[in-house]
PDB file of C-alpha atoms in Angstrom:
ATOM      1  CA  MET A   1      12.966  -4.915   0.366  1.00 49.00           C
ATOM      2  CA  SER A   2      15.048  -7.222   2.650  1.00 45.00           C
ATOM      3  CA  ASN A   3      15.959 -10.489   0.904  1.00 45.00           C
ATOM      4  CA  SER A   4      12.809 -12.550   3.378  1.00 53.00           C
ATOM      5  CA  THR A   5      10.429  -9.585   2.720  1.00 72.00           C
ATOM      6  CA  PHE A   6       7.576 -10.108  -0.625  1.00 83.00           C
ATOM      7  CA  ARG A   7       9.489 -12.299  -2.790  1.00 87.00           C
ATOM      8  CA  LYS A   8       6.460 -13.294  -4.882  1.00 95.00           C
ATOM      9  CA  ILE A   9       4.403 -10.092  -6.184  1.00 97.00           C
ATOM     10  CA  LEU A  10       1.403  -9.878  -8.350  1.00 98.00           C
ATOM     11  CA  VAL A  11       0.688  -7.328 -10.771  1.00 97.00           C
ATOM     12  CA  ALA A  12      -2.770  -5.924 -11.196  1.00 96.00           C
ATOM     13  CA  VAL A  13      -2.940  -5.138 -15.283  1.00 96.00           C
ATOM     14  CA  ASP A  14      -5.495  -4.103 -17.298  1.00 92.00           C
ATOM     15  CA  GLY A  15      -3.575  -2.409 -20.070  1.00 91.00           C
ATOM     16  CA  SER A  16      -3.428   1.134 -19.139  1.00 92.00           C
ATOM     17  CA  PRO A  17       0.296   3.063 -18.216  1.00 94.00           C
ATOM     18  CA  ALA A  18       0.266   3.420 -14.974  1.00 93.00           C
ATOM     19  CA  SER A  19      -0.574  -0.724 -14.544  1.00 94.00           C
ATOM     20  CA  LEU A  20       2.677  -1.348 -17.118  1.00 96.00           C
ATOM     21  CA  HIS A  21       4.301   1.096 -15.151  1.00 96.00           C
ATOM     22  CA  ALA A  22       3.570  -0.645 -11.833  1.00 96.00           C
ATOM     23  CA  LEU A  23       4.597  -4.105 -13.093  1.00 97.00           C
ATOM     24  CA  LYS A  24       8.141  -2.334 -14.659  1.00 97.00           C
ATOM     25  CA  GLN A  25       8.621  -1.396 -10.948  1.00 96.00           C
ATOM     26  CA  THR A  26       8.004  -4.337  -9.705  1.00 96.00           C
ATOM     27  CA  CYS A  27      10.382  -6.369 -12.016  1.00 96.00           C
ATOM     28  CA  ARG A  28      13.113  -4.155 -11.371  1.00 93.00           C
ATOM     29  CA  LEU A  29      12.329  -5.046  -7.623  1.00 91.00           C
ATOM     30  CA  VAL A  30      12.445  -8.606  -7.736  1.00 92.00           C
ATOM     31  CA  ARG A  31      15.074  -9.126 -10.054  1.00 90.00           C
ATOM     32  CA  ALA A  32      16.796  -6.824  -7.571  1.00 86.00           C
ATOM     33  CA  GLU A  33      16.218  -9.231  -4.518  1.00 84.00           C
ATOM     34  CA  ARG A  34      16.109 -12.477  -6.808  1.00 88.00           C
ATOM     35  CA  GLY A  35      11.818 -13.021  -6.415  1.00 91.00           C
ATOM     36  CA  SER A  36       9.055 -13.779  -8.743  1.00 96.00           C
ATOM     37  CA  VAL A  37       6.184 -12.263 -10.943  1.00 97.00           C
ATOM     38  CA  GLY A  38       3.143 -12.498 -11.724  1.00 98.00           C
ATOM     39  CA  ALA A  39       0.019 -10.284 -13.730  1.00 98.00           C
ATOM     40  CA  VAL A  40      -3.220 -10.884 -13.954  1.00 97.00           C
ATOM     41  CA  SER A  41      -5.696  -9.530 -15.891  1.00 96.00           C
ATOM     42  CA  VAL A  42      -9.356 -10.240 -15.331  1.00 94.00           C
ATOM     43  CA  VAL A  43     -12.280 -10.424 -17.444  1.00 91.00           C
ATOM     44  CA  PRO A  44     -15.327  -8.621 -15.167  1.00 86.00           C
ATOM     45  CA  PRO A  45     -18.587 -10.229 -15.810  1.00 82.00           C
ATOM     46  CA  HIS A  46     -20.877  -9.732 -17.871  1.00 72.00           C
ATOM     47  CA  ASP A  47     -24.902 -10.537 -17.489  1.00 62.00           C
ATOM     48  CA  GLY A  48     -26.255  -8.482 -20.015  1.00 59.00           C
ATOM     49  CA  GLU A  49     -26.898 -10.158 -23.562  1.00 61.00           C
ATOM     50  CA  LEU A  50     -23.803 -11.318 -25.539  1.00 57.00           C
ATOM     51  CA  ARG A  51     -25.133 -11.528 -28.921  1.00 58.00           C
ATOM     52  CA  LEU A  52     -24.343  -8.045 -30.658  1.00 56.00           C
ATOM     53  CA  VAL A  53     -25.536  -7.840 -34.574  1.00 52.00           C
ATOM     54  CA  GLY A  54     -22.360  -7.915 -36.491  1.00 55.00           C
ATOM     55  CA  VAL A  55     -20.021  -9.536 -34.117  1.00 58.00           C
ATOM     56  CA  ASN A  56     -19.605 -13.298 -34.472  1.00 57.00           C
ATOM     57  CA  ASN A  57     -17.779 -14.882 -32.068  1.00 73.00           C
ATOM     58  CA  VAL A  58     -18.651 -12.072 -28.784  1.00 71.00           C
ATOM     59  CA  ILE A  59     -16.172 -13.806 -25.940  1.00 76.00           C
ATOM     60  CA  GLU A  60     -13.432 -13.067 -27.964  1.00 80.00           C
ATOM     61  CA  LEU A  61     -14.387  -9.364 -28.344  1.00 81.00           C
ATOM     62  CA  MET A  62     -14.876  -9.880 -24.672  1.00 81.00           C
ATOM     63  CA  HIS A  63     -11.364 -11.197 -23.541  1.00 88.00           C
ATOM     64  CA  ALA A  64      -9.362  -9.613 -25.941  1.00 91.00           C
ATOM     65  CA  PRO A  65      -8.645  -6.603 -24.247  1.00 91.00           C
ATOM     66  CA  ALA A  66      -6.858  -8.812 -21.249  1.00 93.00           C
ATOM     67  CA  LYS A  67      -5.725 -10.784 -23.333  1.00 95.00           C
ATOM     68  CA  LYS A  68      -3.908  -7.358 -24.852  1.00 96.00           C
ATOM     69  CA  ALA A  69      -2.876  -6.608 -21.451  1.00 95.00           C
ATOM     70  CA  LEU A  70      -0.900  -9.727 -20.535  1.00 97.00           C
ATOM     71  CA  THR A  71       0.622  -9.618 -24.416  1.00 97.00           C
ATOM     72  CA  ASP A  72       1.667  -5.704 -23.470  1.00 97.00           C
ATOM     73  CA  ALA A  73       2.799  -7.362 -19.671  1.00 97.00           C
ATOM     74  CA  VAL A  74       5.339  -9.978 -20.586  1.00 98.00           C
ATOM     75  CA  THR A  75       6.995  -7.461 -23.397  1.00 98.00           C
ATOM     76  CA  VAL A  76       7.547  -5.167 -20.378  1.00 97.00           C
ATOM     77  CA  ALA A  77       8.688  -8.487 -18.468  1.00 97.00           C
ATOM     78  CA  GLU A  78      10.763  -9.148 -21.236  1.00 97.00           C
ATOM     79  CA  SER A  79      12.608  -5.934 -21.308  1.00 97.00           C
ATOM     80  CA  GLU A  80      13.512  -5.964 -17.631  1.00 96.00           C
ATOM     81  CA  GLY A  81      15.488  -9.548 -18.382  1.00 96.00           C
ATOM     82  CA  VAL A  82      12.046 -10.653 -15.745  1.00 96.00           C
ATOM     83  CA  PHE A  83      10.092 -14.445 -16.421  1.00 96.00           C
ATOM     84  CA  LEU A  84       6.445 -13.207 -15.908  1.00 97.00           C
ATOM     85  CA  ARG A  85       3.810 -15.703 -15.251  1.00 97.00           C
ATOM     86  CA  THR A  86       0.022 -14.419 -16.855  1.00 98.00           C
ATOM     87  CA  HIS A  87      -3.050 -15.393 -15.082  1.00 97.00           C
ATOM     88  CA  PHE A  88      -6.169 -14.673 -17.369  1.00 96.00           C
ATOM     89  CA  LEU A  89      -9.406 -14.522 -15.043  1.00 95.00           C
ATOM     90  CA  GLN A  90     -12.956 -14.057 -15.562  1.00 93.00           C
ATOM     91  CA  GLY A  91     -14.758 -12.038 -12.209  1.00 93.00           C
ATOM     92  CA  GLU A  92     -15.457  -9.631 -10.010  1.00 91.00           C
ATOM     93  CA  PRO A  93     -12.098  -8.202 -10.671  1.00 92.00           C
ATOM     94  CA  HIS A  94     -11.096  -7.919  -6.900  1.00 92.00           C
ATOM     95  CA  GLU A  95     -12.226 -11.057  -5.876  1.00 93.00           C
ATOM     96  CA  VAL A  96     -10.442 -12.353  -8.492  1.00 95.00           C
ATOM     97  CA  ILE A  97      -7.579 -10.487  -7.589  1.00 96.00           C
ATOM     98  CA  VAL A  98      -6.844 -11.028  -3.949  1.00 95.00           C
ATOM     99  CA  SER A  99      -7.973 -15.501  -4.107  1.00 96.00           C
ATOM    100  CA  LEU A 100      -5.231 -15.562  -6.225  1.00 97.00           C
ATOM    101  CA  ALA A 101      -3.066 -13.731  -4.673  1.00 97.00           C
ATOM    102  CA  GLU A 102      -3.395 -15.829  -1.232  1.00 95.00           C
ATOM    103  CA  GLU A 103      -4.336 -18.997  -2.836  1.00 96.00           C
ATOM    104  CA  ASP A 104      -0.963 -19.215  -5.450  1.00 96.00           C
ATOM    105  CA  GLY A 105       0.702 -17.262  -1.999  1.00 95.00           C
ATOM    106  CA  TYR A 106       1.466 -13.946  -3.407  1.00 96.00           C
ATOM    107  CA  ASP A 107       3.090 -11.811  -0.620  1.00 93.00           C
ATOM    108  CA  LEU A 108       2.385  -8.263  -2.128  1.00 95.00           C
ATOM    109  CA  ILE A 109      -0.233  -7.174  -4.681  1.00 97.00           C
ATOM    110  CA  ALA A 110       1.123  -4.036  -6.653  1.00 96.00           C
ATOM    111  CA  VAL A 111      -1.430  -1.814  -8.810  1.00 94.00           C
ATOM    112  CA  GLY A 112      -0.702   0.911 -10.636  1.00 92.00           C
ATOM    113  CA  VAL A 113      -2.975   4.575 -10.107  1.00 87.00           C
ATOM    114  CA  LYS A 114      -2.611   7.472 -12.411  1.00 78.00           C
ATOM    115  CA  GLY A 115      -1.719  10.631  -9.677  1.00 57.00           C
ATOM    116  CA  GLN A 116      -2.937  12.823  -8.051  1.00 49.00           C
ATOM    117  CA  SER A 117      -4.732  14.463 -11.197  1.00 39.00           C
ATOM    118  CA  VAL A 118      -7.593  11.882 -11.314  1.00 36.00           C
ATOM    119  CA  CYS A 119      -8.347  11.325  -8.322  1.00 38.00           C
ATOM    120  CA  GLU A 120     -11.049   8.802  -9.380  1.00 39.00           C
ATOM    121  CA  THR A 121      -9.002   6.115  -9.629  1.00 40.00           C
ATOM    122  CA  VAL A 122      -8.483   5.876  -5.649  1.00 38.00           C
ATOM    123  CA  LEU A 123     -12.042   6.833  -4.496  1.00 38.00           C
ATOM    124  CA  MET A 124     -13.827   4.399  -2.486  1.00 36.00           C
ATOM    125  CA  GLY A 125     -15.594   1.785  -5.612  1.00 45.00           C
ATOM    126  CA  SER A 126     -12.398   1.512  -7.287  1.00 77.00           C
ATOM    127  CA  THR A 127     -10.415  -2.215  -8.227  1.00 83.00           C
ATOM    128  CA  THR A 128      -7.649  -0.356  -6.084  1.00 85.00           C
ATOM    129  CA  ALA A 129      -9.838   0.455  -3.512  1.00 83.00           C
ATOM    130  CA  ARG A 130     -11.639  -3.142  -3.096  1.00 86.00           C
ATOM    131  CA  VAL A 131      -8.498  -4.785  -3.391  1.00 90.00           C
ATOM    132  CA  ILE A 132      -7.284  -3.482  -0.472  1.00 87.00           C
ATOM    133  CA  GLY A 133      -9.795  -3.564   1.391  1.00 83.00           C
ATOM    134  CA  PHE A 134     -11.335  -7.048   0.865  1.00 85.00           C
ATOM    135  CA  GLY A 135      -8.356  -9.103   1.158  1.00 84.00           C
ATOM    136  CA  ASP A 136      -5.539  -9.504   4.017  1.00 88.00           C
ATOM    137  CA  THR A 137      -2.760  -9.390   1.194  1.00 92.00           C
ATOM    138  CA  PRO A 138      -0.520  -6.206   1.429  1.00 93.00           C
ATOM    139  CA  VAL A 139      -0.786  -3.868  -1.335  1.00 94.00           C
ATOM    140  CA  LEU A 140       1.884  -1.828  -3.405  1.00 95.00           C
ATOM    141  CA  VAL A 141      -0.305   1.659  -5.014  1.00 94.00           C
ATOM    142  CA  ILE A 142       2.142   2.804  -7.171  1.00 94.00           C
ATOM    143  CA  PRO A 143       1.341   6.201  -9.034  1.00 91.00           C
ATOM    144  CA  MET A 144       2.413   6.842 -12.499  1.00 90.00           C
ATOM    145  CA  GLU A 145       5.921   7.816 -13.341  1.00 87.00           C
ATOM    146  CA  LYS A 146       7.335   7.558  -9.811  1.00 92.00           C
ATOM    147  CA  GLU A 147       9.218   4.999  -8.719  1.00 92.00           C
ATOM    148  CA  LEU A 148      10.162   2.359  -5.955  1.00 90.00           C
ATOM    149  CA  ASN A 149      12.654   3.192  -3.911  1.00 90.00           C
ATOM    150  CA  TRP A 150      13.542   2.715  -0.092  1.00 88.00           C
ATOM    151  CA  GLN A 151      15.795   5.628   1.291  1.00 92.00           C
ATOM    152  CA  ARG A 152      13.276   7.403   3.032  1.00 96.00           C
ATOM    153  CA  ILE A 153      10.312   6.199   4.720  1.00 97.00           C
ATOM    154  CA  LEU A 154       7.396   7.403   6.702  1.00 97.00           C
ATOM    155  CA  VAL A 155       4.815   5.688   8.806  1.00 96.00           C
ATOM    156  CA  PRO A 156       2.030   6.413  10.355  1.00 93.00           C
ATOM    157  CA  VAL A 157       1.370   5.644  13.974  1.00 90.00           C
ATOM    158  CA  ASP A 158      -2.177   5.505  15.482  1.00 87.00           C
ATOM    159  CA  GLY A 159      -2.427   2.811  18.023  1.00 84.00           C
ATOM    160  CA  SER A 160      -3.637   0.212  16.011  1.00 83.00           C
ATOM    161  CA  ALA A 161      -2.027  -3.304  14.947  1.00 86.00           C
ATOM    162  CA  SER A 162      -1.993  -1.827  11.426  1.00 86.00           C
ATOM    163  CA  SER A 163      -0.141   0.553  12.366  1.00 87.00           C
ATOM    164  CA  GLN A 164       2.415  -1.869  14.521  1.00 87.00           C
ATOM    165  CA  ALA A 165       2.498  -3.955  11.343  1.00 88.00           C
ATOM    166  CA  ALA A 166       3.270  -1.119   8.483  1.00 91.00           C
ATOM    167  CA  ALA A 167       6.098  -0.034  11.820  1.00 91.00           C
ATOM    168  CA  ARG A 168       7.721  -3.656  11.593  1.00 88.00           C
ATOM    169  CA  LEU A 169       8.015  -3.228   7.423  1.00 89.00           C
ATOM    170  CA  ALA A 170       9.950   0.124   7.958  1.00 92.00           C
ATOM    171  CA  PHE A 171      12.015  -1.945  10.740  1.00 92.00           C
ATOM    172  CA  GLU A 172      12.771  -4.086   8.219  1.00 89.00           C
ATOM    173  CA  LEU A 173      13.221  -1.776   5.761  1.00 89.00           C
ATOM    174  CA  VAL A 174      15.863  -0.585   7.860  1.00 90.00           C
ATOM    175  CA  GLN A 175      17.737  -3.448   8.392  1.00 88.00           C
ATOM    176  CA  ALA A 176      17.967  -4.354   5.390  1.00 86.00           C
ATOM    177  CA  TYR A 177      18.968  -0.852   3.708  1.00 86.00           C
ATOM    178  CA  GLY A 178      19.582   1.636   5.875  1.00 89.00           C
ATOM    179  CA  SER A 179      16.753   3.323   4.951  1.00 91.00           C
ATOM    180  CA  GLN A 180      16.229   6.621   6.623  1.00 94.00           C
ATOM    181  CA  VAL A 181      12.220   5.928   8.743  1.00 95.00           C
ATOM    182  CA  LEU A 182      10.150   8.669   9.797  1.00 95.00           C
ATOM    183  CA  MET A 183       7.191   8.091  12.615  1.00 93.00           C
ATOM    184  CA  VAL A 184       4.755  10.164  12.628  1.00 93.00           C
ATOM    185  CA  SER A 185       1.686  10.351  14.739  1.00 90.00           C
ATOM    186  CA  VAL A 186      -1.473  13.312  14.613  1.00 88.00           C
ATOM    187  CA  ALA A 187      -3.679  14.385  16.891  1.00 82.00           C
ATOM    188  CA  ASP A 188      -6.593  14.658  15.253  1.00 77.00           C
ATOM    189  CA  VAL A 189      -8.423  17.931  16.963  1.00 63.00           C
ATOM    190  CA  PRO A 190     -10.686  20.122  15.795  1.00 59.00           C
ATOM    191  CA  PRO A 191     -10.034  23.677  16.142  1.00 60.00           C
ATOM    192  CA  HIS A 192     -13.520  24.749  18.155  1.00 53.00           C
ATOM    193  CA  LEU A 193     -12.445  22.066  20.741  1.00 51.00           C
ATOM    194  CA  TYR A 194     -10.666  23.829  22.845  1.00 51.00           C
ATOM    195  CA  GLY A 195     -12.862  26.196  23.173  1.00 52.00           C
ATOM    196  CA  ILE A 196     -15.173  23.643  24.671  1.00 60.00           C
ATOM    197  CA  SER A 197     -12.342  21.884  26.225  1.00 59.00           C
ATOM    198  CA  ALA A 198      -9.022  22.684  26.131  1.00 58.00           C
ATOM    199  CA  GLY A 199      -8.497  19.398  28.385  1.00 63.00           C
ATOM    200  CA  ALA A 200      -9.891  17.309  25.721  1.00 63.00           C
ATOM    201  CA  ALA A 201      -7.917  18.516  23.095  1.00 63.00           C
ATOM    202  CA  GLU A 202      -4.926  18.207  25.432  1.00 75.00           C
ATOM    203  CA  LYS A 203      -6.345  14.225  26.264  1.00 77.00           C
ATOM    204  CA  MET A 204      -6.106  14.357  22.702  1.00 73.00           C
ATOM    205  CA  ILE A 205      -2.438  15.126  22.443  1.00 75.00           C
ATOM    206  CA  SER A 206      -1.991  12.828  24.588  1.00 78.00           C
ATOM    207  CA  LEU A 207      -2.983   9.781  23.325  1.00 79.00           C
ATOM    208  CA  ALA A 208      -0.482  10.294  20.243  1.00 78.00           C
ATOM    209  CA  ARG A 209       1.963  10.899  22.028  1.00 83.00           C
ATOM    210  CA  GLY A 210       1.175   7.680  24.040  1.00 82.00           C
ATOM    211  CA  HIS A 211       1.283   5.797  20.767  1.00 82.00           C
ATOM    212  CA  MET A 212       4.381   7.268  18.917  1.00 85.00           C
ATOM    213  CA  GLU A 213       6.142   6.633  22.887  1.00 87.00           C
ATOM    214  CA  ARG A 214       4.881   2.990  22.434  1.00 87.00           C
ATOM    215  CA  ILE A 215       6.031   2.513  18.422  1.00 85.00           C
ATOM    216  CA  LEU A 216       9.210   4.327  19.588  1.00 85.00           C
ATOM    217  CA  SER A 217       9.741   1.324  22.343  1.00 85.00           C
ATOM    218  CA  GLU A 218       9.758  -1.034  19.271  1.00 85.00           C
ATOM    219  CA  ALA A 219      12.770   0.572  17.469  1.00 87.00           C
ATOM    220  CA  GLN A 220      15.065   0.604  19.981  1.00 86.00           C
ATOM    221  CA  SER A 221      13.693  -2.674  20.786  1.00 86.00           C
ATOM    222  CA  CYS A 222      14.715  -3.529  16.942  1.00 87.00           C
ATOM    223  CA  ASP A 223      18.653  -1.670  16.974  1.00 89.00           C
ATOM    224  CA  VAL A 224      16.368   0.794  14.695  1.00 90.00           C
ATOM    225  CA  GLU A 225      17.344   4.871  14.770  1.00 90.00           C
ATOM    226  CA  ALA A 226      13.768   6.452  14.221  1.00 90.00           C
ATOM    227  CA  GLU A 227      13.138  10.091  13.312  1.00 92.00           C
ATOM    228  CA  CYS A 228       9.720  10.932  15.737  1.00 90.00           C
ATOM    229  CA  VAL A 229       7.209  13.084  15.416  1.00 91.00           C
ATOM    230  CA  VAL A 230       3.799  14.303  17.213  1.00 88.00           C
ATOM    231  CA  ARG A 231       1.567  16.443  15.277  1.00 88.00           C
ATOM    232  CA  GLU A 232      -1.468  17.732  15.298  1.00 84.00           C
ATOM    233  CA  GLY A 233      -4.335  18.547  12.581  1.00 85.00           C
ATOM    234  CA  GLU A 234      -5.790  16.800   9.863  1.00 89.00           C
ATOM    235  CA  PRO A 235      -4.679  13.406   9.757  1.00 89.00           C
ATOM    236  CA  ALA A 236      -4.159  12.700   5.672  1.00 91.00           C
ATOM    237  CA  LYS A 237      -3.296  16.247   4.935  1.00 93.00           C
ATOM    238  CA  ILE A 238      -0.320  16.451   7.995  1.00 94.00           C
ATOM    239  CA  LEU A 239       0.792  13.130   6.340  1.00 95.00           C
ATOM    240  CA  VAL A 240       1.328  14.200   2.565  1.00 96.00           C
ATOM    241  CA  GLU A 241       2.864  17.281   3.457  1.00 96.00           C
ATOM    242  CA  LEU A 242       5.439  15.815   6.143  1.00 96.00           C
ATOM    243  CA  ALA A 243       6.011  12.959   2.256  1.00 97.00           C
ATOM    244  CA  ASN A 244       6.287  16.033  -0.017  1.00 96.00           C
ATOM    245  CA  GLN A 245       8.706  18.391   2.567  1.00 96.00           C
ATOM    246  CA  ARG A 246      10.912  15.366   3.409  1.00 96.00           C
ATOM    247  CA  SER A 247      10.650  14.050  -0.266  1.00 96.00           C
ATOM    248  CA  THR A 248       9.747  10.554   1.057  1.00 97.00           C
ATOM    249  CA  ASP A 249       9.991   7.338  -1.431  1.00 96.00           C
ATOM    250  CA  LEU A 250       6.961   5.416   0.764  1.00 97.00           C
ATOM    251  CA  ILE A 251       4.472   5.570   2.849  1.00 97.00           C
ATOM    252  CA  ILE A 252       3.747   2.717   4.587  1.00 96.00           C
ATOM    253  CA  ILE A 253       0.787   2.548   6.065  1.00 93.00           C
ATOM    254  CA  GLY A 254      -2.055   0.351   7.824  1.00 88.00           C
ATOM    255  CA  SER A 255      -5.784  -0.066   7.310  1.00 81.00           C
ATOM    256  CA  HIS A 256      -7.935  -1.740   9.824  1.00 68.00           C
ATOM    257  CA  GLY A 257      -9.645  -4.863   9.008  1.00 52.00           C
ATOM    258  CA  ARG A 258     -13.287  -4.562   8.307  1.00 48.00           C
ATOM    259  CA  THR A 259     -16.329  -7.097   8.322  1.00 40.00           C
ATOM    260  CA  GLY A 260     -19.345  -7.523   5.891  1.00 41.00           C
ATOM    261  CA  LEU A 261     -19.421  -5.097   3.338  1.00 40.00           C
ATOM    262  CA  THR A 262     -17.291  -2.773   4.973  1.00 46.00           C
ATOM    263  CA  ARG A 263     -14.601  -4.523   4.460  1.00 48.00           C
ATOM    264  CA  LEU A 264     -14.895  -3.348   0.531  1.00 44.00           C
ATOM    265  CA  LEU A 265     -14.068  -0.216   2.015  1.00 50.00           C
ATOM    266  CA  MET A 266     -10.158   2.143   3.219  1.00 55.00           C
ATOM    267  CA  GLY A 267     -10.368   4.127   6.191  1.00 61.00           C
ATOM    268  CA  SER A 268     -10.813   7.426   5.210  1.00 75.00           C
ATOM    269  CA  VAL A 269      -6.941   8.453   6.387  1.00 84.00           C
ATOM    270  CA  THR A 270      -6.112   5.454   4.056  1.00 85.00           C
ATOM    271  CA  GLU A 271      -7.890   6.312   1.259  1.00 82.00           C
ATOM    272  CA  ARG A 272      -6.787  10.161   1.267  1.00 85.00           C
ATOM    273  CA  VAL A 273      -3.209   9.452   1.622  1.00 89.00           C
ATOM    274  CA  ILE A 274      -3.123   7.935  -1.660  1.00 87.00           C
ATOM    275  CA  LYS A 275      -4.715  10.296  -3.409  1.00 85.00           C
ATOM    276  CA  ALA A 276      -2.596  12.428  -2.431  1.00 89.00           C
ATOM    277  CA  SER A 277       0.781  11.363  -1.865  1.00 92.00           C
ATOM    278  CA  PRO A 278       3.727  11.771  -4.110  1.00 93.00           C
ATOM    279  CA  CYS A 279       5.198   8.827  -3.748  1.00 96.00           C
ATOM    280  CA  PRO A 280       4.327   4.958  -3.929  1.00 96.00           C
ATOM    281  CA  ILE A 281       2.255   3.720  -0.850  1.00 95.00           C
ATOM    282  CA  LEU A 282       2.667   0.210   1.132  1.00 95.00           C
ATOM    283  CA  VAL A 283      -0.765  -0.492   2.308  1.00 93.00           C
ATOM    284  CA  VAL A 284      -0.657  -3.097   5.588  1.00 90.00           C
ATOM    285  CA  ARG A 285      -3.488  -4.783   7.015  1.00 78.00           C
ATOM    286  CA  ASP A 286      -4.013  -5.472  11.015  1.00 67.00           C
ATOM    287  CA  SER A 287      -4.242  -9.135  10.762  1.00 56.00           C
ATOM    288  CA  THR A 288      -2.893 -11.823   9.044  1.00 45.00           C
ATOM    289  CA  ALA A 289       0.893  -8.851   8.630  1.00 43.00           C
ATOM    290  CA  ALA A 290       0.464  -7.851  12.494  1.00 42.00           C
ATOM    291  CA  ALA A 291       0.006 -11.345  14.173  1.00 44.00           C
ATOM    292  CA  ALA A 292       3.754 -11.912  13.154  1.00 40.00           C
ATOM    293  CA  VAL A 293       4.479  -8.244  15.942  1.00 41.00           C
ATOM    294  CA  GLY A 294       3.400  -9.989  19.034  1.00 41.00           C
ATOM    295  CA  GLU A 295       2.452  -9.068  22.072  1.00 37.00           C
ATOM    296  CA  VAL A 296       6.241  -9.340  23.249  1.00 34.00           C
ATOM    297  CA  GLY A 297       6.857  -6.654  20.624  1.00 45.00           C
ATOM    298  CA  ILE A 298       8.786  -6.785  16.966  1.00 49.00           C
ATOM    299  CA  CYS A 299      12.570  -7.072  17.901  1.00 55.00           C
ATOM    300  CA  SER A 300      14.735  -7.538  20.715  1.00 40.00           C
ATOM    301  CA  ARG A 301      17.603  -5.004  21.203  1.00 38.00           C
ATOM    302  CA  PRO A 302      18.275  -1.825  22.062  1.00 37.00           C
ATOM    303  CA  SER A 303      19.017   1.496  19.777  1.00 39.00           C
ATOM    304  CA  THR A 304      18.585   5.155  19.729  1.00 41.00           C
ATOM    305  CA  SER A 305      15.713   6.960  18.842  1.00 47.00           C
ATOM    306  CA  GLN A 306      14.098  10.077  19.584  1.00 49.00           C
ATOM    307  CA  VAL A 307      10.674  11.700  19.705  1.00 48.00           C
ATOM    308  CA  LYS A 308      10.046  16.091  18.587  1.00 52.00           C
ATOM    309  CA  GLY A 309       6.746  17.060  19.635  1.00 52.00           C
ATOM    310  CA  VAL A 310       3.743  18.669  18.382  1.00 48.00           C
ATOM    311  CA  SER A 311       4.208  21.773  15.891  1.00 46.00           C
TER     312      SER A 311
END
């Protein structure tokens, strides 16, 4: 990323190959950008009986997996030539990870997932989903065996503050690395709606075009050349198909803010994209990051971009 973005990254590790792969990719990123990386391993709370027959040190037994995960993490970081700050903590994993990131000033939380073959790793209720839903720190989700690369970026656009924040990050990458960015606005028109009200369907498509025109204006003000397309269909399916067709390296997607208990839940589109994505996904919340966009736009210079229609 650019030198002003994501210089301090926190990686959640549990000893699994997926979490250690995420750490390795993160180490390569911070080494290139001269940033810093921390690893956190969390011991979940135990409300039950701590006495086990034949076990003298129950607490140590419970702590052992988390400590081993950090030992393995240090080994990975050393192999990448990166100093690793470790955090051994106890509590509800998602709460601990989010609180640590906010209190210690981490710019980004990175997590690893097993990939498309094990969808349970990213379903509602998992630690990954809760970390995304509970806090405001951006979250980078790295599937197993996928490498971080900024050359081809896909950004869904839906008119929300979170999608504006996602676009801003994409534009920073374009400016820093000459990345190619594809902005996609999807009109979620149910097929039966044409039979009920063709006018309503066209209105939904027009709304999607409007979202794209506004983000195109932002791209122009940043002197960023972006390919912009509008599609009709189920959003998550369209986004994953385009990511596969374009050999996308990174999807930057906004996740809408929540209140109360629903803060623990991701938007369904975000969840489905993570579950099926062929590449890493950077999830941006719409509060802190979006506030930086401001009311007057993202940048202030002119460029050449074009919008392609519904197909």
